[in-house]
Every structure is written in structure tokens, then in C-alpha cells.
Short mmCIF file of C-alpha atoms and ligand atoms in Angstrom, two decimals:
data_model
loop_
_atom_site.label_atom_id
_atom_site.label_comp_id
_atom_site.label_asym_id
_atom_site.label_seq_id
_atom_site.Cartn_x
_atom_site.Cartn_y
_atom_site.Cartn_z
CA ASP A 296 -0.29 -0.05 0.11
CA ALA A 297 0.92 3.44 -0.53
CA LYS A 298 2.52 3.96 2.96
CA ALA A 299 4.86 0.81 3.05
CA ASN A 300 5.82 2.70 -0.62
CA GLY A 301 7.02 5.80 0.83
CA ARG A 302 8.68 3.11 3.71
CA ASN A 303 10.49 1.59 1.77
CA ARG A 304 11.04 4.65 -1.18
CA ARG A 305 12.76 6.47 2.13
CA SER A 306 15.51 3.50 3.01
CA PHE A 307 15.94 3.83 -0.69
CA PHE A 308 16.74 7.25 -1.38
CA GLU A 309 17.93 8.19 2.34
CA PRO A 310 21.21 6.33 3.00
CA THR A 311 22.56 7.55 -0.71
CA MET A 312 21.45 11.68 0.13
CA GLU A 313 23.96 10.81 3.92
CA GLN A 314 26.65 9.66 1.40
CA HIS A 315 26.44 12.39 -0.22
CA VAL A 316 26.39 15.22 2.59
CA GLN A 317 29.44 12.56 4.11
CA SER A 318 31.64 12.41 1.42
CA LYS A 319 31.61 16.36 0.44
CA ASP A 320 31.56 17.09 4.29
CA LYS A 321 34.46 14.77 4.93
CA MET A 322 36.59 15.99 1.47
CA SER A 323 36.06 19.90 3.33
CA ARG A 324 37.74 18.13 6.05
CA GLU A 325 40.19 16.38 4.03
CA LEU A 326 40.92 19.12 2.57
CA ARG A 327 41.27 21.82 5.57
CA LEU A 328 44.09 19.32 6.77
CA ALA A 329 45.40 19.06 2.89
CA LEU A 330 46.45 22.87 2.44
CA ARG A 331 47.37 22.90 6.64
CA ASN A 332 49.83 20.05 5.65
CA ASP A 333 51.07 20.65 2.09
CA GLU A 334 49.54 18.49 0.75
CA LEU A 335 48.79 21.16 -2.16
CA ASP A 336 50.46 22.26 -4.97
CA LEU A 337 50.34 23.95 -8.23
CA ALA A 338 50.40 23.45 -12.15
CA TYR A 339 51.81 25.32 -14.37
CA GLN A 340 51.03 25.33 -17.95
CA PRO A 341 52.39 27.59 -20.34
CA LEU A 342 50.98 29.64 -22.62
CA SER A 343 52.36 30.98 -26.67
CA ASP A 344 51.34 32.93 -28.98
CA THR A 345 50.94 31.36 -32.20
CA ASP A 346 53.45 31.13 -34.24
CA ALA A 347 54.84 29.21 -31.29
CA LYS A 348 58.22 31.25 -30.41
CA LYS A 349 57.71 32.52 -27.47
CA ILE A 350 56.30 31.60 -24.24
CA VAL A 351 53.91 34.38 -23.14
CA SER A 352 52.42 33.13 -19.72
CA VAL A 353 51.73 30.18 -16.93
CA GLU A 354 48.29 30.01 -15.79
CA ALA A 355 48.69 27.81 -12.50
CA LEU A 356 46.37 25.18 -11.55
CA ALA A 357 45.36 23.47 -8.27
CA ARG A 358 46.40 19.81 -7.63
CA TRP A 359 45.82 17.82 -4.25
CA THR A 360 47.55 14.28 -4.05
CA LYS A 361 46.47 12.26 -0.99
CA ASP A 362 48.81 10.77 1.69
CA ASP A 363 47.89 6.89 -0.06
CA GLY A 364 48.58 9.04 -3.76
CA THR A 365 45.09 9.28 -4.73
CA VAL A 366 44.79 12.36 -6.92
CA VAL A 367 41.74 15.08 -6.67
CA PRO A 368 40.56 16.92 -9.23
CA PRO A 369 40.34 20.35 -9.18
CA SER A 370 36.56 19.92 -10.64
CA GLN A 371 35.90 18.00 -7.56
CA PHE A 372 37.70 19.94 -4.53
CA ILE A 373 37.23 23.69 -6.13
CA PRO A 374 33.34 23.11 -6.35
CA VAL A 375 33.24 21.56 -2.59
CA ALA A 376 36.28 24.43 -1.55
CA GLU A 377 33.31 27.21 -2.71
CA GLU A 378 30.96 25.71 -1.11
CA THR A 379 32.28 25.54 1.96
CA GLY A 380 34.36 28.58 1.95
CA LEU A 381 37.46 27.11 2.05
CA ILE A 382 38.39 29.03 -1.30
CA ASN A 383 39.29 32.10 0.68
CA ASP A 384 41.97 29.63 2.07
CA LEU A 385 42.87 28.25 -0.93
CA GLY A 386 42.93 31.08 -2.91
CA ILE A 387 45.33 33.25 -1.00
CA TRP A 388 47.81 29.95 -0.47
CA VAL A 389 47.86 29.33 -4.15
CA LEU A 390 48.32 33.40 -5.13
CA ASN A 391 51.60 33.35 -2.85
CA LYS A 392 52.64 29.91 -4.10
CA ALA A 393 52.09 31.43 -7.79
CA CYS A 394 53.94 34.92 -6.65
CA ALA A 395 56.73 33.03 -4.98
CA ARG A 396 56.99 30.77 -7.93
CA ALA A 397 56.98 33.62 -10.18
CA HIS A 398 60.45 35.13 -9.84
CA ASP A 399 61.83 31.70 -11.37
CA TRP A 400 60.54 32.43 -14.88
CA PRO A 401 61.25 35.97 -16.19
CA GLY A 402 59.17 38.11 -18.29
CA VAL A 403 56.15 35.31 -17.53
CA VAL A 404 52.84 36.01 -17.01
CA VAL A 405 51.24 33.63 -14.47
CA SER A 406 47.54 33.31 -13.91
CA VAL A 407 45.85 32.29 -11.19
CA ASN A 408 42.32 31.21 -11.30
CA VAL A 409 39.63 33.29 -8.67
CA SER A 410 36.63 32.02 -8.36
CA PRO A 411 33.66 34.65 -7.62
CA ASN A 412 32.77 33.93 -3.83
CA GLN A 413 36.93 35.48 -2.76
CA PHE A 414 35.67 38.65 -4.24
CA LYS A 415 32.88 39.05 -1.86
CA HIS A 416 36.20 38.98 0.33
CA PRO A 417 35.75 42.34 2.07
CA ARG A 418 39.95 42.84 1.43
CA PHE A 419 40.71 40.89 -1.08
CA VAL A 420 41.87 43.53 -3.40
CA GLU A 421 44.49 44.37 -0.33
CA LYS A 422 45.36 41.38 0.12
CA VAL A 423 46.20 40.64 -4.05
CA MET A 424 48.49 44.00 -3.66
CA ALA A 425 50.01 42.72 -0.29
CA ILE A 426 51.16 39.62 -1.79
CA LEU A 427 52.52 41.24 -4.45
CA ALA A 428 54.31 43.13 -2.35
CA ALA A 429 54.82 40.67 -0.18
CA ASN A 430 57.20 38.96 -3.43
CA ASN A 431 58.07 41.43 -4.89
CA LEU A 432 56.60 41.04 -8.15
CA PRO A 433 55.06 44.00 -10.27
CA PRO A 434 50.86 43.68 -10.71
CA GLU A 435 51.89 42.80 -14.01
CA ARG A 436 53.49 39.84 -13.84
CA LEU A 437 49.85 38.78 -12.59
CA GLU A 438 46.81 38.18 -14.39
CA ILE A 439 43.04 37.13 -12.65
CA GLU A 440 41.58 34.42 -15.29
CA VAL A 441 37.62 34.48 -13.99
CA THR A 442 34.62 33.54 -15.45
CA GLU A 443 31.79 34.36 -16.81
CA SER A 444 29.97 33.36 -13.71
CA VAL A 445 31.14 36.90 -12.29
CA PHE A 446 28.23 38.82 -13.92
CA ALA A 447 25.64 36.15 -12.10
CA GLY A 448 22.96 38.78 -10.16
CA ARG A 449 23.30 41.82 -9.05
CA ASP A 450 25.45 42.77 -7.30
CA ASP A 451 28.57 44.58 -8.60
CA THR A 452 31.07 43.95 -6.22
CA VAL A 453 32.78 41.43 -8.13
CA LEU A 454 33.06 43.97 -11.00
CA ASN A 455 33.75 46.88 -8.84
CA ALA A 456 36.95 45.22 -7.45
CA LEU A 457 38.36 43.60 -10.55
CA ARG A 458 38.22 47.45 -11.72
CA ARG A 459 40.57 47.77 -9.02
CA LEU A 460 42.96 45.30 -9.36
CA LYS A 461 42.93 46.24 -13.77
CA GLY A 462 44.23 50.01 -12.18
CA LEU A 463 46.51 48.78 -10.15
CA GLY A 464 47.83 47.14 -12.78
CA VAL A 465 46.94 43.54 -12.62
CA LYS A 466 46.15 42.44 -15.95
CA VAL A 467 41.87 39.98 -16.10
CA ALA A 468 41.33 37.26 -18.50
CA LEU A 469 37.96 36.07 -18.69
CA ASP A 470 37.64 32.57 -18.19
CA ASP A 471 35.61 29.77 -20.41
CA PHE A 472 34.97 32.06 -22.75
CA GLY A 473 31.60 30.67 -24.56
CA SER A 474 30.86 27.48 -22.28
CA GLY A 475 28.67 28.98 -20.57
CA TYR A 476 25.46 31.37 -20.61
CA SER A 477 27.45 33.50 -22.70
CA SER A 478 26.47 37.15 -23.84
CA LEU A 479 28.40 39.35 -25.62
CA SER A 480 26.95 42.79 -23.42
CA TYR A 481 29.66 40.81 -20.86
CA LEU A 482 32.28 42.32 -23.13
CA ARG A 483 31.38 45.89 -22.54
CA ARG A 484 30.74 45.75 -18.32
CA PHE A 485 34.59 45.13 -18.27
CA PRO A 486 37.99 45.76 -20.37
CA PHE A 487 39.71 42.45 -20.38
CA ASP A 488 42.72 42.02 -21.20
CA THR A 489 42.63 38.78 -22.27
CA LEU A 490 39.59 36.42 -24.03
CA LYS A 491 40.11 32.69 -23.56
CA ILE A 492 37.71 30.91 -25.75
CA ASP A 493 36.38 28.01 -24.27
CA ARG A 494 38.20 24.84 -25.61
CA ASP A 495 34.56 23.20 -26.61
CA PHE A 496 35.12 25.70 -29.48
CA VAL A 497 38.23 24.36 -29.86
CA SER A 498 37.72 20.39 -30.47
CA ASP A 499 34.37 20.98 -32.28
CA MET A 500 35.89 23.09 -34.63
CA ASN A 501 38.21 20.23 -37.32
CA GLY A 502 35.96 20.56 -40.51
CA ASN A 503 33.01 21.64 -38.23
CA PRO A 504 31.97 25.03 -40.63
CA GLU A 505 29.57 26.93 -37.93
CA ALA A 506 32.44 25.63 -35.33
CA GLU A 507 34.63 27.23 -37.40
CA ALA A 508 32.57 30.63 -38.02
CA ILE A 509 31.67 31.09 -33.82
CA LEU A 510 35.79 30.61 -33.52
CA VAL A 511 36.59 33.08 -36.41
CA SER A 512 33.84 35.65 -34.66
CA ILE A 513 34.76 35.47 -31.19
CA ILE A 514 38.11 35.98 -32.43
CA GLN A 515 37.45 39.21 -34.58
CA LEU A 516 35.12 40.65 -31.92
CA GLY A 517 37.66 40.26 -29.05
CA LYS A 518 40.34 42.15 -31.08
CA ALA A 519 38.36 44.65 -32.35
CA LEU A 520 37.36 45.27 -28.45
CA GLY A 521 41.40 45.09 -27.83
CA MET A 522 41.89 41.52 -26.01
CA THR A 523 44.30 39.29 -26.10
CA ILE A 524 43.00 36.47 -27.75
CA VAL A 525 43.75 32.68 -26.20
CA ALA A 526 42.69 29.54 -28.26
CA GLU A 527 42.57 27.32 -25.12
CA GLY A 528 43.04 23.49 -25.71
CA ILE A 529 45.34 23.44 -28.39
CA GLU A 530 45.46 19.61 -28.98
CA THR A 531 46.52 19.18 -32.79
CA ILE A 532 48.69 21.15 -35.67
CA ASP A 533 45.47 21.56 -37.58
CA GLN A 534 43.57 23.69 -34.98
CA ILE A 535 47.10 25.52 -35.05
CA ARG A 536 47.41 26.22 -38.44
CA PHE A 537 43.81 27.12 -37.97
CA LEU A 538 44.42 29.91 -35.47
CA GLN A 539 48.15 30.91 -37.36
CA ALA A 540 45.88 32.12 -40.76
CA HIS A 541 43.31 33.13 -38.54
CA ASP A 542 45.73 35.93 -36.28
CA CYS A 543 44.64 33.93 -33.14
CA HIS A 544 46.84 35.78 -30.59
CA ARG A 545 48.05 33.30 -27.88
CA MET A 546 47.44 29.60 -27.32
CA GLN A 547 47.72 26.77 -24.51
CA GLY A 548 46.39 23.96 -24.83
CA TYR A 549 48.48 19.68 -24.11
CA PHE A 550 50.02 20.32 -28.32
CA ILE A 551 52.45 22.59 -26.83
CA SER A 552 52.24 21.10 -22.58
CA ARG A 553 49.99 19.96 -20.64
CA PRO A 554 50.85 21.31 -16.72
CA LEU A 555 54.22 20.94 -15.03
CA THR A 556 55.57 21.16 -11.70
CA SER A 557 57.56 24.02 -11.28
CA THR A 558 60.81 22.51 -11.88
CA ALA A 559 59.54 20.58 -15.52
CA LEU A 560 58.00 23.79 -16.51
CA SER A 561 61.60 25.78 -15.54
CA GLN A 562 63.46 22.74 -18.25
CA PHE A 563 60.61 23.29 -20.08
CA LEU A 564 61.45 27.58 -21.15
CA GLU A 565 65.18 26.85 -21.74
CA ASN A 566 64.14 24.22 -23.98
CA PHE A 567 61.38 25.69 -26.01
CA GLN A 568 64.01 28.64 -26.13
CA ALA A 569 66.19 27.10 -27.37
CA ILE A 570 64.67 25.32 -30.11
CA ALA A 571 62.70 29.48 -30.70
CA ALA A 572 66.76 30.61 -31.30
CA GLY A 573 67.19 27.60 -33.68
CA GLU A 574 70.00 25.94 -31.28
CA LEU A 575 68.68 22.83 -30.75
CA PRO A 576 67.67 19.73 -33.94
CA ASP A 577 63.81 19.95 -35.23
CA GLY A 578 62.01 16.89 -34.29
CA PHE A 579 63.74 17.04 -30.12
CA GLU A 580 61.68 16.68 -27.61
CA LEU A 581 60.31 19.47 -25.14
CA GLN A 582 58.51 16.85 -22.97
CA ALA A 583 57.74 13.01 -23.00
CA GLN A 584 54.03 14.10 -23.66
P1 C2E B 125 40.61 26.44 -16.36
O1 C2E B 125 41.05 27.56 -15.33
O2 C2E B 125 40.04 26.53 -17.78
O3 C2E B 125 41.96 25.13 -16.46
C1 C2E B 125 41.98 24.37 -18.18
C2 C2E B 125 41.91 23.32 -16.97
O4 C2E B 125 42.07 22.76 -19.52
C3 C2E B 125 43.15 22.71 -17.22
O5 C2E B 125 42.28 21.71 -16.51
C4 C2E B 125 43.78 21.83 -17.98
O6 C2E B 125 44.52 20.89 -17.55
C5 C2E B 125 42.94 21.81 -18.97
N1 C2E B 125 43.62 21.79 -20.54
C6 C2E B 125 44.62 22.50 -20.68
N2 C2E B 125 44.66 22.32 -21.91
C7 C2E B 125 44.23 20.92 -22.63
C8 C2E B 125 43.91 20.49 -23.87
O7 C2E B 125 44.64 20.45 -24.62
N3 C2E B 125 43.49 20.06 -23.16
C9 C2E B 125 41.99 19.10 -22.68
N4 C2E B 125 41.19 17.88 -22.46
N5 C2E B 125 42.08 19.81 -21.17
C10 C2E B 125 43.17 20.84 -21.46
P2 C2E B 125 42.29 21.17 -14.64
O8 C2E B 125 43.72 21.38 -14.07
O9 C2E B 125 41.97 20.23 -14.13
O10 C2E B 125 41.62 22.69 -13.94
C11 C2E B 125 40.42 22.45 -14.44
C12 C2E B 125 39.42 23.58 -13.42
O11 C2E B 125 39.72 24.04 -11.86
C13 C2E B 125 40.38 25.09 -14.54
O12 C2E B 125 39.89 25.31 -15.16
C14 C2E B 125 39.08 26.04 -13.30
O13 C2E B 125 37.98 26.67 -13.88
C15 C2E B 125 39.68 25.66 -11.42
N6 C2E B 125 40.85 25.47 -10.97
C16 C2E B 125 42.33 25.21 -10.96
N7 C2E B 125 42.72 25.52 -10.42
C17 C2E B 125 42.11 26.72 -9.76
C18 C2E B 125 42.64 26.71 -8.65
O14 C2E B 125 43.53 27.62 -7.43
N8 C2E B 125 41.88 28.04 -8.39
C19 C2E B 125 40.54 28.28 -8.87
N9 C2E B 125 39.09 29.15 -8.70
N10 C2E B 125 39.66 27.39 -9.60
C20 C2E B 125 41.03 26.30 -9.64
MG1 MG B 126 41.67 28.99 -16.58
MG1 MG B 127 39.96 28.32 -18.97
MG1 MG B 128 38.25 25.66 -20.17
#
């Protein structure tokens, strides 16, 4: 009967719900400890010009390897950090680490992903400036990547913080453009320095006229607005040729390099420079991919 069904349904669903809540709870506790115990690290993925002559910047990407060797991907722990407020401490840790490391790579801009919640922290801009000062890094060497979600809601807190950072010389990039509910009006609401076209457009392009047309239009639009255009997720030489033909400024993706440890990045930069300068024979492997 209905009563029995109801009871059955409850007993069927409740454990799953609890498990879900528990694991998120568990992850947030573990993440807090990981942050304290230095289990987190940063990987760095280089971005080059489309002629592949120069590495212009590196994107810092958070990494978490547990004691037992389990790797937790950022797609899992960043959302948990955002929900629990831990993103503030984590974000400060990332900024500190990236700005300290930047000295190993002169002339290379370091990009850091920043979640909208971090801007809600009243003294976020001051904290960023304090981190730059403490690490003796000029603001121009730091780029902040935000996604379209910064435009959600009516509150202008995030945009105001971005305006202040930009005014102080920090670069600001719009990340994953086109992946969410992109609106072209966003591009009028904030003068981004950099526009990063989501890798979905890049991976769809191979021979797909619609995807190609959209990609070309975004490149043109972004350039008309004076932004530096980055194509994300470059994995093939054909994609590079296409970007070159359409004068895209920069590219990022496994074809250039996967995210690297700081040590591996230093080596990569050396090899890359030597290849660009013709000091190494053709076919020399930049890295084991
Ligand atoms: P994102 O900012 O768009 O970072 C680029 C992601 O694409 C990275 O994944 C990178 O490894 C991946 N990727 C780069 N090139 C290629 C390619 O050619 N092919 C494919 N298939 N993938 C490529 P990752 O490191 O797993 O990061 C995922 C997301 O996690 C990031 O996306 C970013 O939104 C978030 N994230 C990572 N670190 C942080 C952080 O410190 N703070 C915040 N707030 N978010 C972070
Ligand atoms: Mg990013
Ligand atoms: Mg991105
Ligand atoms: Mg993306």
C-alpha cells in the first residue's frame, strides 16, 4: 500500500543522500587538512604566441595528491572549497605560491584562477596587493582569470574589485568564454585584457563550418575590442594552422604542453627558447607528453 511504498522509498533514498553529504563533508575536512599539511601543489601550463616562438604566460592550476597517492581533480575539490568557504584560504595560498614562483620565470606572466566568492571577501584586493608586495612582484606580472559567473546577480562587488585590480596594473582575463550562458554584453561591462575562448569551440572546429565560423567571429570581435585572444585546448597541428590563419594571438593546450611541475616548467622554458632560437635540432622533444 501507499504507506509501505512511502517507507520503502524513504529507506531507498536516504542512505544515498547521507552518503553524498558525508563525502562532501569528508572532502572539505580533508581539504582543510591538506591545505595545512602542504598536500596541495600547483601545476603550471604554458601559453605561447600562435607562431610558437615565445612562452608569454603560465596558468597556475591547483593540484591535490592525498597521502595514499590518490589524485583529486580540481573539478571535484574546487566546487567543495567554494561551497564551504575554504576557497578563500585556498585562493590566498594559490596566489602566494604562484607569485613566489614567478621569479623563476622572468618576463613570464603568471595567471591565477579566482572564484567569484573570493571577491566577496571584503579585503580581497588589498590581500592581492599585499601578496604582490611581499613577493616583490610587479602587478603586471599577475593575471587573474575569472569566468562569466562573475556577472551573475545584480551585485557589482566582483566587477568593482576587478576594476580596482586592473587600475593597479593586474591583468584580467575572461576564462572559458562561450562555455556558459555567454552574453556579448558582458564584454561591454568590463574591459578584459584577455579573452580565453573555451576549448569546446576549439575541439568542435575540426572541419565543422559552424564551429569555425563562431571561432573566427569571436577572434575578430575580441580583437576589435582590443583584447588579447587565447584559444584553449589546442591539441593538433591543424588547430594551430587554423589559429595562425585567423591571427589569434595566443594558444594553450596539450600540444604546446600539459600542466607541469615548477621544475619541469623551468626546463621546458629553457628547451623552448633553445628551439625557437634554432639551437636544437628539429624533432627535439620538448617533453615526454
Ligand atoms: P581552466 O581554468 O579552464 O583550466 C584549464 C583546464 O583545461 C585545466 O584542467 C587544464 O589541464 C585543461 N587543459 C589544458 N589544455 C588542455 C587540452 O589541450 N586538452 C584538454 N582536454 N584539457 C586541457 P584542470 O587543471 O583540471 O582544471 C580544471 C578547472 O579547475 C580550471 O579550468 C579552473 O576552473 C579550476 N581550477 C584549477 N585550479 C584552480 C584554482 O587555483 N582556483 C580556482 N578558483 N579554480 C581552479
Ligand atoms: Mg583558467
Ligand atoms: Mg580556461
Ligand atoms: Mg576551459
